[in-house]
Short mmCIF file of C-alpha atoms in Angstrom, two decimals:
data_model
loop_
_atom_site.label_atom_id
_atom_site.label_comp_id
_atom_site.label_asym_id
_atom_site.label_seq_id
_atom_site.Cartn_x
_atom_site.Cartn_y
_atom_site.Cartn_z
CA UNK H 1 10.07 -11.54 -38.50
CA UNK H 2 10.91 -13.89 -41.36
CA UNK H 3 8.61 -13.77 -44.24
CA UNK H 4 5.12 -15.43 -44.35
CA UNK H 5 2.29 -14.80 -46.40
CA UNK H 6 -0.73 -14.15 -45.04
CA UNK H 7 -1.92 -17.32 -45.98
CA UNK H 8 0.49 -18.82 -43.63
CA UNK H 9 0.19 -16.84 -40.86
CA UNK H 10 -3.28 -17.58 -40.65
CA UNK H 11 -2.79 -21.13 -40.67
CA UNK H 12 -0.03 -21.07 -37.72
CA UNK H 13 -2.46 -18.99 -35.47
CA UNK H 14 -5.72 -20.15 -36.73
CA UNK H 15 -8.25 -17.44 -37.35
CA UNK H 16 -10.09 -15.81 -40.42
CA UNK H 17 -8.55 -13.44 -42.30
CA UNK H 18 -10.26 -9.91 -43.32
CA UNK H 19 -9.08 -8.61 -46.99
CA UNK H 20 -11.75 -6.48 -47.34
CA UNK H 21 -10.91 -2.36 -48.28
CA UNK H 22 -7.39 -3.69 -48.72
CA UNK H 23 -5.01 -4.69 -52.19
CA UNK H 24 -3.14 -7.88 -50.23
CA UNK H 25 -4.38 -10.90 -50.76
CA UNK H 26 -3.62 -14.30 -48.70
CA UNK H 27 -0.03 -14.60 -50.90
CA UNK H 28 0.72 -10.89 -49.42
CA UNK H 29 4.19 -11.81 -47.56
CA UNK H 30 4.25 -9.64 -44.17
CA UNK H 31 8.13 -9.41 -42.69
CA UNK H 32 7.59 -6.32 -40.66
CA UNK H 33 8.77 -6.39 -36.94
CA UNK H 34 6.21 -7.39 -34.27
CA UNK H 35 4.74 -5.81 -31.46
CA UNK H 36 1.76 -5.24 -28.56
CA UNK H 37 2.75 -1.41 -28.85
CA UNK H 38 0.95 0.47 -31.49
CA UNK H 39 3.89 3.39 -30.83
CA UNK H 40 6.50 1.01 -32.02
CA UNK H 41 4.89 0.04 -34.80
CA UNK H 42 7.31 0.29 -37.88
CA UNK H 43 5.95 0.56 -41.41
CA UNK H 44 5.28 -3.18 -42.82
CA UNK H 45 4.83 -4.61 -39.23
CA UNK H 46 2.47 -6.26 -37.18
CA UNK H 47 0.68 -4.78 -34.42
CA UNK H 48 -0.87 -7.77 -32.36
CA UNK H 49 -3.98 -5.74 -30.36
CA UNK H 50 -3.79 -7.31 -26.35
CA UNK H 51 -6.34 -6.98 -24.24
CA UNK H 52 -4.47 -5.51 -20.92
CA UNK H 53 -5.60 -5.15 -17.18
CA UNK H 54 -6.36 -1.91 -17.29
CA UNK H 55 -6.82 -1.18 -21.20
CA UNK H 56 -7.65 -2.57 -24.88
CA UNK H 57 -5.04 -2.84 -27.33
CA UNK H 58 -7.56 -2.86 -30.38
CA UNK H 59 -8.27 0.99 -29.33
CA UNK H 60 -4.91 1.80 -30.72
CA UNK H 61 -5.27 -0.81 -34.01
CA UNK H 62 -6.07 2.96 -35.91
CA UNK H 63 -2.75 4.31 -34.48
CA UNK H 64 -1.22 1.44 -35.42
CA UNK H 65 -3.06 1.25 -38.93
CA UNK H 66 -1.43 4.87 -39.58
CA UNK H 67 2.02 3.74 -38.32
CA UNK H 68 2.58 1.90 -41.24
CA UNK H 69 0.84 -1.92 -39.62
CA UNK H 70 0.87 -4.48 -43.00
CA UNK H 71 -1.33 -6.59 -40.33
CA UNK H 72 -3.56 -6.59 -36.96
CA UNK H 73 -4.21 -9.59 -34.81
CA UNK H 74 -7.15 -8.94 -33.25
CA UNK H 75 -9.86 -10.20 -31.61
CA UNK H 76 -13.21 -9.01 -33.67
CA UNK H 77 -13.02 -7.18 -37.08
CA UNK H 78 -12.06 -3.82 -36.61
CA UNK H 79 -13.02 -0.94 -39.23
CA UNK H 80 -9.29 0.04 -39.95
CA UNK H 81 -8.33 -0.57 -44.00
CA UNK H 82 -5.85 -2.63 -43.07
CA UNK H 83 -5.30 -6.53 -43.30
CA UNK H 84 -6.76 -8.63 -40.45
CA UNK H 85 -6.37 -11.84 -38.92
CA UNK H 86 -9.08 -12.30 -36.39
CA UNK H 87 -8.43 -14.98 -33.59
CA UNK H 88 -10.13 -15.90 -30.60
CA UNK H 89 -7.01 -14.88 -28.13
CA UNK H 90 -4.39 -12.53 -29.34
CA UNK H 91 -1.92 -13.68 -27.03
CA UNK H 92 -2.50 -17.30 -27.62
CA UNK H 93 -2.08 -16.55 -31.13
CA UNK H 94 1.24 -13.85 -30.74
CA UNK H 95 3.04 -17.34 -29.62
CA UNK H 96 1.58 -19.43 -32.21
CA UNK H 97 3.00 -17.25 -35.05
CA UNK H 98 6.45 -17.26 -32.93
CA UNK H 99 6.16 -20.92 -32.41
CA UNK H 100 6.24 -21.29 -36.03
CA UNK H 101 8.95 -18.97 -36.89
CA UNK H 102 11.11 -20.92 -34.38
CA UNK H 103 10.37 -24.30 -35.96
CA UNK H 104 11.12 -22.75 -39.55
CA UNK H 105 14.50 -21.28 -39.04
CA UNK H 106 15.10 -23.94 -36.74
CA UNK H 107 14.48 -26.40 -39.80
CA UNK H 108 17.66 -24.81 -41.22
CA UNK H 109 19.47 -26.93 -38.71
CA UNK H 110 21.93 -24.13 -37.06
CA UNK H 111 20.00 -22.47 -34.44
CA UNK H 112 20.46 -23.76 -30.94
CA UNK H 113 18.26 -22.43 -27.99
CA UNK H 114 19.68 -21.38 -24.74
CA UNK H 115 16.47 -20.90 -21.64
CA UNK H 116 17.41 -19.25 -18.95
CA UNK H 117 15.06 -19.37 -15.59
CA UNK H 118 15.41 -18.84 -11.56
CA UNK H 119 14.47 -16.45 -9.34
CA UNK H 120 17.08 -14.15 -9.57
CA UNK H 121 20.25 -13.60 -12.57
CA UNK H 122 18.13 -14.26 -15.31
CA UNK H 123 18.53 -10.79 -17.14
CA UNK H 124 22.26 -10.72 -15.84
CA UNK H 125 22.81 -13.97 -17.17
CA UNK H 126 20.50 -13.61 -20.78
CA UNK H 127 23.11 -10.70 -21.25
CA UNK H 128 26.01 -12.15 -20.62
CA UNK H 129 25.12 -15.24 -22.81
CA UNK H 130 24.50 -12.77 -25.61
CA UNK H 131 27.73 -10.73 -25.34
CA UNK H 132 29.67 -13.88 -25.29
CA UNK H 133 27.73 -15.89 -28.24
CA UNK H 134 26.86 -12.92 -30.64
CA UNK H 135 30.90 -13.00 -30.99
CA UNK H 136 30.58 -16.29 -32.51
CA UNK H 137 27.09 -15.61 -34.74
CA UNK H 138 24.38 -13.83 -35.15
CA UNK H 139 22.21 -13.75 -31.84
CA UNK H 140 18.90 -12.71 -30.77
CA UNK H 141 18.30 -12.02 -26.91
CA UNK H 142 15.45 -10.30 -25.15
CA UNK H 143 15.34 -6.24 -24.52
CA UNK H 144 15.20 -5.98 -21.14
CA UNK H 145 13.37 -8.29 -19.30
CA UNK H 146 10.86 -9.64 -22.23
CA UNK H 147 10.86 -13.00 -20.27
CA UNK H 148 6.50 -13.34 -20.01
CA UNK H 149 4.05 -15.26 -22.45
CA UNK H 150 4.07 -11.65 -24.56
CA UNK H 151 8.05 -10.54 -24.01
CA UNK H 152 9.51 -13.95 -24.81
CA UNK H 153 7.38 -14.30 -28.15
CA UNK H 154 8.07 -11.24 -29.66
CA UNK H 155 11.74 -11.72 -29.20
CA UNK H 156 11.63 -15.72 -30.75
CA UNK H 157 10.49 -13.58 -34.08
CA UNK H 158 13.22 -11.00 -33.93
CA UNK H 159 14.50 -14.56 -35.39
CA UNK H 160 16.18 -14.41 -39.08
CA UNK H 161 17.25 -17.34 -41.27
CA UNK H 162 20.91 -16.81 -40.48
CA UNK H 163 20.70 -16.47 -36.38
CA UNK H 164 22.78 -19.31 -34.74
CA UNK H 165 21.81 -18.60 -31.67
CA UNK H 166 18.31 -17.50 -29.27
CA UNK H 167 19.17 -17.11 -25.86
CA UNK H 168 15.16 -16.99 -23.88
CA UNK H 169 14.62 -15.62 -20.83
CA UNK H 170 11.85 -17.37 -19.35
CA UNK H 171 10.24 -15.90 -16.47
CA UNK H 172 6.95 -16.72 -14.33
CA UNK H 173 4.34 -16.16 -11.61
CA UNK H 174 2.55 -18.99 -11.61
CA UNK H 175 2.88 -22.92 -12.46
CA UNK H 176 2.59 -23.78 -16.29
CA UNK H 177 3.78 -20.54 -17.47
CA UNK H 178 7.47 -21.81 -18.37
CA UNK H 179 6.07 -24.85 -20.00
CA UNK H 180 4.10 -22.66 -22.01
CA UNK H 181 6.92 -20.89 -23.20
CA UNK H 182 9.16 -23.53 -24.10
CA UNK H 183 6.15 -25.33 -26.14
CA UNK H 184 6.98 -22.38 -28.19
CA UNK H 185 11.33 -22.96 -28.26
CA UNK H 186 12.49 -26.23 -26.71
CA UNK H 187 15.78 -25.24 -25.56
CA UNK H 188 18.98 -27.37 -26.25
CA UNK H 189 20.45 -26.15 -23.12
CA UNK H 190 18.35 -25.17 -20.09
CA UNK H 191 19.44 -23.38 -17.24
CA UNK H 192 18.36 -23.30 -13.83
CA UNK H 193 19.59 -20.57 -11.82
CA UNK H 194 18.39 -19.82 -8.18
CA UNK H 195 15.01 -21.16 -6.62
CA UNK H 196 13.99 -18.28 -3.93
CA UNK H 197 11.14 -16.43 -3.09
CA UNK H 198 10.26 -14.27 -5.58
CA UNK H 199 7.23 -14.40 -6.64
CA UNK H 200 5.93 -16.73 -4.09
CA UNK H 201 2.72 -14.88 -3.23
CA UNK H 202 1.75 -15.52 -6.56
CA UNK H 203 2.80 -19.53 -7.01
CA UNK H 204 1.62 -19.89 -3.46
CA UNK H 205 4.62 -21.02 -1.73
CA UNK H 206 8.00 -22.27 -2.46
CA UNK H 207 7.40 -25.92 -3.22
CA UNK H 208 5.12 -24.37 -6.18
CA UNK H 209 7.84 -21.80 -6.74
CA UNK H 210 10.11 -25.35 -7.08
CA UNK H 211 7.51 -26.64 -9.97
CA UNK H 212 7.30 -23.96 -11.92
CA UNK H 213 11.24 -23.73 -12.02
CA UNK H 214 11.34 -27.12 -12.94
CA UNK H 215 9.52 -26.47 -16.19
CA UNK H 216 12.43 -25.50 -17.89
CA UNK H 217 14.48 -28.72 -17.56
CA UNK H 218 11.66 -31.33 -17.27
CA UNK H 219 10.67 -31.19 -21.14
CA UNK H 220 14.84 -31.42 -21.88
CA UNK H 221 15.65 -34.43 -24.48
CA UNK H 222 18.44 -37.03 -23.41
CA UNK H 223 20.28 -35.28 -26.10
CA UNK H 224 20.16 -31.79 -24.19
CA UNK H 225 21.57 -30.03 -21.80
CA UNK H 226 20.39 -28.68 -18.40
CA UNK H 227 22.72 -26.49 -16.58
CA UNK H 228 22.04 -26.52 -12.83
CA UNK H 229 22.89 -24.62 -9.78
CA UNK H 230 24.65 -27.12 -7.84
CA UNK H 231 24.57 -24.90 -4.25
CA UNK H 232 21.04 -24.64 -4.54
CA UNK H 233 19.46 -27.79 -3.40
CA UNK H 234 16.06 -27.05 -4.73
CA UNK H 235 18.27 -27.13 -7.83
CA UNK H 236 19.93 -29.58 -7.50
CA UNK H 237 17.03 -31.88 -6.71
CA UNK H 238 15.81 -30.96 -10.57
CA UNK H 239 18.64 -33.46 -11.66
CA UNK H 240 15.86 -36.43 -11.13
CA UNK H 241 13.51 -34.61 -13.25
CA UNK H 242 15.29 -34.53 -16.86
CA UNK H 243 16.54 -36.69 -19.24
CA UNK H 244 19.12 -34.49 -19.89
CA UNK H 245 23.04 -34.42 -19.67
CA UNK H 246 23.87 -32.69 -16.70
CA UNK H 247 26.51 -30.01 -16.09
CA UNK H 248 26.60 -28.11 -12.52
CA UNK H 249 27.90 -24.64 -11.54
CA UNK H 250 28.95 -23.66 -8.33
CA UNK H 251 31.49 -22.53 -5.88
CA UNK H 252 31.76 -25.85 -4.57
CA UNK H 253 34.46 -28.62 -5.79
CA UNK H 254 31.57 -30.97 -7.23
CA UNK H 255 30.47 -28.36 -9.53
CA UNK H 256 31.72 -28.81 -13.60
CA UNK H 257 32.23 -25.20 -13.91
CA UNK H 258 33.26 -23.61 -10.61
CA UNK H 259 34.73 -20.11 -9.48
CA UNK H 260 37.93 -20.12 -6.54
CA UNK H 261 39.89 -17.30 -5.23
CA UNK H 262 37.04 -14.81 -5.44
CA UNK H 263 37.58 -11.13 -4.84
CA UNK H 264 34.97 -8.54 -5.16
CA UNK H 265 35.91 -4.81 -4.50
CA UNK H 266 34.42 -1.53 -5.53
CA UNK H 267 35.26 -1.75 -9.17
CA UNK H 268 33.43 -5.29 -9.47
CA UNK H 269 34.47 -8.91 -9.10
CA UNK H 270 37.28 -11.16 -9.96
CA UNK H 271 37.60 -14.97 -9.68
CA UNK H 272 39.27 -18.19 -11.06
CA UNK H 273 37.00 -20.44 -12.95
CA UNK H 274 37.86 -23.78 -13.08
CA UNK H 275 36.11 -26.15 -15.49
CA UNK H 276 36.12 -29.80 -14.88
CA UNK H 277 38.74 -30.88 -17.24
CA UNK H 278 41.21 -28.57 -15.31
CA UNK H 279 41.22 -25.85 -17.42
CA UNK H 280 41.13 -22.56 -15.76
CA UNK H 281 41.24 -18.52 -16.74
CA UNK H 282 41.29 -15.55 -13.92
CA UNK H 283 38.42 -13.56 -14.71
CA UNK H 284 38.13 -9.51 -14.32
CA UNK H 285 34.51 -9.44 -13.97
CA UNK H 286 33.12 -5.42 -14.02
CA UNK H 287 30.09 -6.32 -12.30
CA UNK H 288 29.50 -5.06 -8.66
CA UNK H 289 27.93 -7.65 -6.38
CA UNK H 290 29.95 -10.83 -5.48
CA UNK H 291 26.23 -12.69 -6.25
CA UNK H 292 26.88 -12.05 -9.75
CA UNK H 293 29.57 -14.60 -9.96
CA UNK H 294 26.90 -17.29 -10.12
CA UNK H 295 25.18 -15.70 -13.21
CA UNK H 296 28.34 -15.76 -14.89
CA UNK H 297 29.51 -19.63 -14.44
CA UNK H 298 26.00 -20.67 -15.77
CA UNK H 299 26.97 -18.38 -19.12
CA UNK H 300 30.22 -19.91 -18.90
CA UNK H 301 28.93 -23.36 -18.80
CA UNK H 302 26.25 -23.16 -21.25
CA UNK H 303 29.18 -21.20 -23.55
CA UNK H 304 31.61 -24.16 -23.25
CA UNK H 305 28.81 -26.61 -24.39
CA UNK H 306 27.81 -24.40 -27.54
CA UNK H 307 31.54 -24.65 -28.23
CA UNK H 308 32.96 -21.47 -27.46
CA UNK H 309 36.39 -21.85 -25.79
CA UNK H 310 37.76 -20.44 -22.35
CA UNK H 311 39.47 -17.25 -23.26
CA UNK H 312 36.99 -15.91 -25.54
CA UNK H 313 34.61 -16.57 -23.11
CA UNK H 314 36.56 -14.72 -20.50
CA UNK H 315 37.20 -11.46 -23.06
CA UNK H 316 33.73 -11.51 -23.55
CA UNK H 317 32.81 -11.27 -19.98
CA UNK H 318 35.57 -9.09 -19.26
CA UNK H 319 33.91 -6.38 -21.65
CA UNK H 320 30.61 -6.06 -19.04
CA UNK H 321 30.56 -3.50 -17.15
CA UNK H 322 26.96 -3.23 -15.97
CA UNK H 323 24.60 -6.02 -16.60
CA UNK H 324 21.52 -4.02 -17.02
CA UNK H 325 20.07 -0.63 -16.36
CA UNK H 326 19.25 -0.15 -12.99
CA UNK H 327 21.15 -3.64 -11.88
CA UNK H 328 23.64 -2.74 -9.23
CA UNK H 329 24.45 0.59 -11.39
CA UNK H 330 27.43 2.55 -10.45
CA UNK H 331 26.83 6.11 -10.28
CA UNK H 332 27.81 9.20 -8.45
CA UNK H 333 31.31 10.19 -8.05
CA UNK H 334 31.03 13.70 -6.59
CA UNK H 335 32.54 13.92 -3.30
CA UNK H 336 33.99 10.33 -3.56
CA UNK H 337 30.27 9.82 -3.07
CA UNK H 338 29.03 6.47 -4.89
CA UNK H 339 25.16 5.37 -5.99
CA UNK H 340 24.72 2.09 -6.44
CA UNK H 341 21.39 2.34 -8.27
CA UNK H 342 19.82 -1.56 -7.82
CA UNK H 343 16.29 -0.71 -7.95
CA UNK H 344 14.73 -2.85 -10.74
CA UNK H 345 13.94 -5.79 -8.46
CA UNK H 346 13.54 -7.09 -5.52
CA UNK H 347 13.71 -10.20 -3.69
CA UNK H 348 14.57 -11.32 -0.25
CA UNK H 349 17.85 -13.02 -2.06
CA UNK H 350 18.47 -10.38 -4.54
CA UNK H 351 18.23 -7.94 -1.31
CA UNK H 352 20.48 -9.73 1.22
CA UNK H 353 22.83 -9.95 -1.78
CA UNK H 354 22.71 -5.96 -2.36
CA UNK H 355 22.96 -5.46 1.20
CA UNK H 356 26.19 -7.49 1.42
CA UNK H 357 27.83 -6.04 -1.41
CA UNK H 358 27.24 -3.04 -0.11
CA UNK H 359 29.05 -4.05 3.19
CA UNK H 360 32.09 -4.91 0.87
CA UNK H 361 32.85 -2.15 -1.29
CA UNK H 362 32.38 0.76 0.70
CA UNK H 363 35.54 2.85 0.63
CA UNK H 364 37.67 3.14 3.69
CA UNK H 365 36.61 5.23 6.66
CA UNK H 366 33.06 5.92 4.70
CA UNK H 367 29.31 4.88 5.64
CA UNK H 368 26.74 2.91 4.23
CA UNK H 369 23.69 3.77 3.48
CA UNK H 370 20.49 1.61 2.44
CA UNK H 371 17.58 3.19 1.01
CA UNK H 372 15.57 0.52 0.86
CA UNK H 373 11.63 -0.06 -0.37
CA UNK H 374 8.71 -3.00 -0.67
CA UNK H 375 9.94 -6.63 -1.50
CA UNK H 376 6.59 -6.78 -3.39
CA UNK H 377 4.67 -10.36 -4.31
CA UNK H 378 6.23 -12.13 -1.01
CA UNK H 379 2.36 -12.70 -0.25
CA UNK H 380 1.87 -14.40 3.53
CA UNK H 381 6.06 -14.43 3.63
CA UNK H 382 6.00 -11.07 3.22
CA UNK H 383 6.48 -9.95 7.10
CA UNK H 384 8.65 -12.54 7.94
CA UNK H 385 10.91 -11.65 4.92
CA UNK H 386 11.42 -7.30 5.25
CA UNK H 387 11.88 -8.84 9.28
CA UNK H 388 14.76 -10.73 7.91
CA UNK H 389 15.96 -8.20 5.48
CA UNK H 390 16.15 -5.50 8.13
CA UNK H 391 17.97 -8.11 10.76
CA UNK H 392 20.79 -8.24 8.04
CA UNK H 393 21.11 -4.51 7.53
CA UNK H 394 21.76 -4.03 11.57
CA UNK H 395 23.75 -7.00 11.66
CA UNK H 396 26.08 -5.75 8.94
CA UNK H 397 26.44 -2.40 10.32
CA UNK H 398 24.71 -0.32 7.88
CA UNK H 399 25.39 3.51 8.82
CA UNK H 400 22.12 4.27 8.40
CA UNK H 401 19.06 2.69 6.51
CA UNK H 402 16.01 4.62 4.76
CA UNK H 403 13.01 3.15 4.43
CA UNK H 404 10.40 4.32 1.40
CA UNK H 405 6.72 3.60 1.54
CA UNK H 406 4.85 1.69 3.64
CA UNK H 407 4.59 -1.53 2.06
CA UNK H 408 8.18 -1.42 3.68
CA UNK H 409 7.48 -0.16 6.88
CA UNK H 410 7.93 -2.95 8.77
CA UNK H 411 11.38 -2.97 7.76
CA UNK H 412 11.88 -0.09 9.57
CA UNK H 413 10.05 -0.93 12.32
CA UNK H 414 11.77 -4.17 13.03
CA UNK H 415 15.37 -2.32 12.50
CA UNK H 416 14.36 0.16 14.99
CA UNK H 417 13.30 -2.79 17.43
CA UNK H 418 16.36 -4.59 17.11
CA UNK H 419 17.95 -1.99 19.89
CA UNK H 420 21.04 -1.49 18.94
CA UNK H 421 20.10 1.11 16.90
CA UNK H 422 19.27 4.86 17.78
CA UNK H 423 18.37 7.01 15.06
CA UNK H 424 19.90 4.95 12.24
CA UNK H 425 17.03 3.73 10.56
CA UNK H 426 14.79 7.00 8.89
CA UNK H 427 11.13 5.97 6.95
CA UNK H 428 9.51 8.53 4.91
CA UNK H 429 6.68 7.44 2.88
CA UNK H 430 7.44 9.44 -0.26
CA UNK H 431 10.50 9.38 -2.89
CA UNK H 432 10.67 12.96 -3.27
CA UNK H 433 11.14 12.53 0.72
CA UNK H 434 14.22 10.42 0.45
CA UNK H 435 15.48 12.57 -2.12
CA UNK H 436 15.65 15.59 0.09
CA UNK H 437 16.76 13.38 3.17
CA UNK H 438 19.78 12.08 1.54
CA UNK H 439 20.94 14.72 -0.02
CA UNK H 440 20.67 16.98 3.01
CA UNK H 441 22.79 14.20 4.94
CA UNK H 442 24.81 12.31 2.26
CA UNK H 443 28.64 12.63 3.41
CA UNK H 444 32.08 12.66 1.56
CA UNK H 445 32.82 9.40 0.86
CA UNK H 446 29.57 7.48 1.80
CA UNK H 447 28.57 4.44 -0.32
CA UNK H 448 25.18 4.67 -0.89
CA UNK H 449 22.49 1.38 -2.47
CA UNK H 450 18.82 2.31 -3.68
CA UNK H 451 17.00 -1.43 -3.46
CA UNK H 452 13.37 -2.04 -3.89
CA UNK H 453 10.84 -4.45 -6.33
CA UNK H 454 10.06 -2.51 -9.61
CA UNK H 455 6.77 -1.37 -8.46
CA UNK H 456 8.22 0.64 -5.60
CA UNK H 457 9.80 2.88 -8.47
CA UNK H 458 13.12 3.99 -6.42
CA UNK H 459 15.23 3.16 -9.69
CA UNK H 460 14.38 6.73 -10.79
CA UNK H 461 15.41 8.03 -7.20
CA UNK H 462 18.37 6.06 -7.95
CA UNK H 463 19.07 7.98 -10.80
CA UNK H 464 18.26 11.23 -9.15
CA UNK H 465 20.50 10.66 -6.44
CA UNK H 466 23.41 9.39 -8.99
CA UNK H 467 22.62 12.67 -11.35
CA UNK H 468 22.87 15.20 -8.22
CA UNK H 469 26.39 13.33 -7.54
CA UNK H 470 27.78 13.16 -11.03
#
């Protein structure tokens, strides 16, 4: 975080400070990292004490205290000797203190704000848009998927006074929660990616879904830019909602920034992009899953508005390889046997998409296999949706498909029902179960995808599977 007394913190998150058993004063300047976790806590920090679901941050201000903590946000005066800025919501006041930090370095007039939101891509695309830009200057991007009203905050004060560029991921599960989040950053450019159904259980259907999206370009300035899916139509019926400039992505010809000729194979993707004026680069993109393409025209488009030309862009996204840990992760080898570990997430688009990569890469004369779990958060689509999911799987003649746990049951139910399939759909209601399945029945050459919503937790069978065929 950029230095602020303590003085000035208090003011940008309103609250009473507590001095008392301490030496600092209100001129004290804290410039310490932040964070919710008392175990990261670094010596000069601040440890901001969240009350959770299941547990209390301010039982951990003590660990936190002998971490090294210059400061706790907390809720009620705690008897730690260490500074204290009591508030009446932590939370509320973690963004108010990142609000602030945003507006001051922002004051310096060279940091522009990039927002990424959508359904699906928005971690792919966040890390693309930081290996391309942080070539240019220095640039702050969230760790992993810090995209909530406590993830997106603590990366806005990662912020220093010479970062040129914060690229913020901006998720949601309800309406209001994007709007929130950019009342903390406006964004220069805003990007849209995908409106699906993840998450929908919790917005209560798609047209909510639609609003909540929306957030990100609806608060745009005419002198902004939002960057919108242009083969989405829920998308692409944002464009009447900004005052913004603008600029589409897509496969198809009306797009500004489009991809032709594209090829995906085992070893990734490759396509042409072609940007409006004409100008166009063949890209060697290392990322498996033909759906990725999308994710990487909206980082080329925002890019080219920030300035950055073609053919760095293109080097930059030619040195990805995998955009994210446990995002359609190569792994395996043994045996000519591959793991595509893709377990992080899961949503009805982000699983057809899996499933048809799948379909593409798998090396000649091998099976597939799809061990597949819950689509979680669907809420009343949630039948209709593993129905679908499972439809696909026979349709693209899967070799065989494991189901895990019965929120996914149905899945294997319906596959089963579908009749032209005998035997080639196992469920077992355990991971440990699939573990021993597979690797009793895992062939030379098979092609193998691990898919499910985080909460399933098959990304660590993923890795198991992709450790016992290293």
């Amino acid at each position: 975080m950029i230095a602020l007394t303590l003085a000035e913190l208090a003011v940008a998150a309103p609250g009473e400070l507590h001095l008392e058993g301490t030496d600092a004063t209100p001129e004290t300047v804290v410039s310490g990292a932040v964070t919710t976790d008392s175990r990261e806590v670094s010596a000069g920090g601040v440890f901001v004490a969240k009350r959770g679901e299941f547990d209390d941050g301010h039982r951990f201000a003590p660990a936190a205290a002998e971490q090294g903590a210059a400061l706790l946000v907390v809720e009620r005066p705690l008897d730690v000797p260490v500074p204290q800025l009591v508030v009446a919501d932590s939370v509320d006041a973690l963004g108010a203190i990142a609000a602030e930090v945003v507006r001051r370095v922002r004051s310096h007039g060279q940091l522009r704000i990039v927002g990424v939101t959508g359904s699906n891509g928005k971690t792919t695309t966040k890390n693309l848009l930081r290996t391309v830009l942080e070539r240019v200057g220095p640039t702050v991007a969230a760790r992993a998927s810090f995209n909530n009203e406590v993830g997106a905050p603590i990366t806005m004060l990662e912020l220093t006074d010479e970062t040129r560029f914060l690229v913020a991921e901006m998720g949601a599960s309800a309406v209001g929660e994007i709007a929130r989040l950019i009342r903390l950053a406006k964004p220069d450019i805003g990007i849209v990616l995908k409106v699906g159904l993840a998450h929908a259980g919790g917005f209560g259907g798609i047209e909510q879904t639609v609003r909540a999206k929306s957030e990100m370009v609806t608060e745009l300035l005419a002198t902004d830019v939002a960057v919108l899916n242009a083969d989405d139509p829920r998308v692409v019926s944002m464009a009447d909602l900004t005052a913004a400039r603008v600029v589409w992505f897509g496969l198809g010809e009306s797009a500004d920034v489009r991809a032709v000729d594209v090829v995906a194979h085992s070893r990734g993707t490759e396509f042409t992009v072609v940007l409006r004026g004409g100008e166009h680069a063949r890209v060697r993109f290392g990322v498996l899953g033909e759906h990725h393409v999308m994710n990487a025209l909206a980082a080329i488009a925002a890019s080219v508005e920030l300035g950055v030309a073609l053919p760095a862009i293109v080097e930059a996204l030619e040195s990805v390889s995998l955009a994210e840990r446990w995002r359609m992760q190569l792994m395996g080898g043994r045996d000519d046997v591959t793991i595509i570990n893709d377990a992080y997430n899961a949503s009805p688009d982000s699983m057809a998409a899996a499933l048809k990569t799948l379909a593409q890469v798998k090396a000649p004369g091998g099976r597939t296999i799809a061990v597949l779990g819950e689509m979680s958060e669907l809420g009343e689509f949630s039948g209709e949706e593993h129905d679908r999911i499972a439809l696909l799987a026979v349709r693209l003649g899967v070799s065989q498909l494991v189901v895990v746990g019965k929120g996914a049951r149905r899945l294997h139910i319906t596959a089963i029902n579908e009749g032209s399939w005998d035997g080639e759909s196992a469920y077992v209601e355990t991971a440990d179960e699939a573990f021993d399945l597979l690797v009793s029945s895992i062939q030379p050459g098979d092609t193998v995808l691990v898919k499910s919503s985080n909460s399933a937790g098959l990304r660590h069978l993923g890795d198991r599977l992709g450790e016992w065929f290293s």
